[in-house]
C-alpha cells in the first residue's frame, strides 16, 4: 500500500493503524461500488487512503476486552 509522503508525515497515529483502516475502508468501497469508486478508476486502496488522510472518513480503534 502506497501512501502520500506529505500526509504520512502529518499523521499522528501508527503505520499499522492507518494501514488496517485503509484496508477495511477499501473493502467497504469494493462492496458498495459507488460513483466515487468509478471516478478513481477502480483504485479502492488509494481512494480509501485519501479519504482517511483528509478526514472524509473517520475510524476508531476497538479494544479486545
PDB file of C-alpha atoms in Angstrom:
ATOM      1  CA  UNK A   1       0.000   0.000   0.000  1.00  0.00           C
ATOM      2  CA  UNK A   2       1.453   3.370  -1.011  1.00  0.00           C
ATOM      3  CA  UNK A   3       0.571   6.480   0.989  1.00  0.00           C
ATOM      4  CA  UNK A   4       1.400  10.089   0.112  1.00  0.00           C
ATOM      5  CA  UNK A   5       4.536  11.200   1.964  1.00  0.00           C
ATOM      6  CA  UNK A   6       3.145  14.613   2.956  1.00  0.00           C
ATOM      7  CA  UNK A   7       0.090  13.081   4.647  1.00  0.00           C
ATOM      8  CA  UNK A   8       2.178  10.390   6.325  1.00  0.00           C
ATOM      9  CA  UNK A   9       4.467  13.000   7.883  1.00  0.00           C
ATOM     10  CA  UNK A  10       1.475  14.824   9.365  1.00  0.00           C
ATOM     11  CA  UNK A  11      -0.284  11.652  10.538  1.00  0.00           C
ATOM     12  CA  UNK A  12      -0.192  11.253  14.333  1.00  0.00           C
ATOM     13  CA  UNK A  13      -1.112   7.546  14.516  1.00  0.00           C
ATOM     14  CA  UNK A  14       0.862   4.393  13.816  1.00  0.00           C
ATOM     15  CA  UNK A  15       1.524   2.914  10.386  1.00  0.00           C
ATOM     16  CA  UNK A  16      -0.265  -0.326  11.282  1.00  0.00           C
ATOM     17  CA  UNK A  17      -3.277   1.685  12.419  1.00  0.00           C
ATOM     18  CA  UNK A  18      -3.706   3.604   9.155  1.00  0.00           C
ATOM     19  CA  UNK A  19      -2.923   0.523   7.048  1.00  0.00           C
ATOM     20  CA  UNK A  20      -5.611  -1.516   8.813  1.00  0.00           C
ATOM     21  CA  UNK A  21      -8.116   1.338   8.490  1.00  0.00           C
ATOM     22  CA  UNK A  22      -7.358   1.813   4.785  1.00  0.00           C
ATOM     23  CA  UNK A  23      -7.661  -1.922   4.139  1.00  0.00           C
ATOM     24  CA  UNK A  24     -11.050  -2.042   5.823  1.00  0.00           C
ATOM     25  CA  UNK A  25     -12.268   1.064   4.005  1.00  0.00           C
ATOM     26  CA  UNK A  26     -11.032  -0.307   0.662  1.00  0.00           C
ATOM     27  CA  UNK A  27     -13.040  -3.461   1.300  1.00  0.00           C
ATOM     28  CA  UNK A  28     -16.137  -1.367   2.037  1.00  0.00           C
ATOM     29  CA  UNK A  29     -15.661   0.644  -1.153  1.00  0.00           C
ATOM     30  CA  UNK A  30     -15.234  -2.506  -3.220  1.00  0.00           C
ATOM     31  CA  UNK A  31     -18.509  -3.850  -1.844  1.00  0.00           C
ATOM     32  CA  UNK A  32     -20.601  -0.732  -2.496  1.00  0.00           C
ATOM     33  CA  UNK A  33     -19.075   0.211  -5.878  1.00  0.00           C
ATOM     34  CA  UNK A  34     -20.354   3.795  -5.765  1.00  0.00           C
ATOM     35  CA  UNK A  35     -19.806   6.695  -8.138  1.00  0.00           C
ATOM     36  CA  UNK A  36     -16.715   7.893  -6.321  1.00  0.00           C
ATOM     37  CA  UNK A  37     -15.212   4.440  -6.810  1.00  0.00           C
ATOM     38  CA  UNK A  38     -15.669   4.739 -10.583  1.00  0.00           C
ATOM     39  CA  UNK A  39     -14.214   8.262 -10.653  1.00  0.00           C
ATOM     40  CA  UNK A  40     -10.973   6.899  -9.191  1.00  0.00           C
ATOM     41  CA  UNK A  41     -10.569   4.308 -11.992  1.00  0.00           C
ATOM     42  CA  UNK A  42     -11.464   1.477  -9.645  1.00  0.00           C
ATOM     43  CA  UNK A  43      -8.479   2.049  -7.335  1.00  0.00           C
ATOM     44  CA  UNK A  44     -10.113   1.456  -3.988  1.00  0.00           C
ATOM     45  CA  UNK A  45      -6.974   1.407  -1.826  1.00  0.00           C
ATOM     46  CA  UNK A  46      -5.754   4.822  -2.939  1.00  0.00           C
ATOM     47  CA  UNK A  47      -9.275   6.216  -2.597  1.00  0.00           C
ATOM     48  CA  UNK A  48      -9.576   4.751   0.900  1.00  0.00           C
ATOM     49  CA  UNK A  49      -6.202   6.192   1.936  1.00  0.00           C
ATOM     50  CA  UNK A  50      -7.146   9.631   0.598  1.00  0.00           C
ATOM     51  CA  UNK A  51     -10.457   9.554   2.463  1.00  0.00           C
ATOM     52  CA  UNK A  52      -8.714   8.667   5.737  1.00  0.00           C
ATOM     53  CA  UNK A  53      -5.905  11.194   5.434  1.00  0.00           C
ATOM     54  CA  UNK A  54      -8.247  14.038   4.511  1.00  0.00           C
ATOM     55  CA  UNK A  55     -10.648  13.196   7.327  1.00  0.00           C
ATOM     56  CA  UNK A  56     -13.522  12.488   4.945  1.00  0.00           C
ATOM     57  CA  UNK A  57     -13.897   9.111   6.660  1.00  0.00           C
ATOM     58  CA  UNK A  58     -13.308   8.629  10.386  1.00  0.00           C
ATOM     59  CA  UNK A  59     -12.255   5.445  12.182  1.00  0.00           C
ATOM     60  CA  UNK A  60     -11.652   4.333  15.737  1.00  0.00           C
ATOM     61  CA  UNK A  61      -9.693   1.539  17.345  1.00  0.00           C
ATOM     62  CA  UNK A  62     -11.600  -1.171  19.139  1.00  0.00           C
ATOM     63  CA  UNK A  63     -10.216  -2.864  22.208  1.00  0.00           C
ATOM     64  CA  UNK A  64     -10.277  -6.657  22.565  1.00  0.00           C
ATOM     65  CA  UNK A  65     -11.570  -6.560  26.127  1.00  0.00           C
TER      66      UNK A  65
END
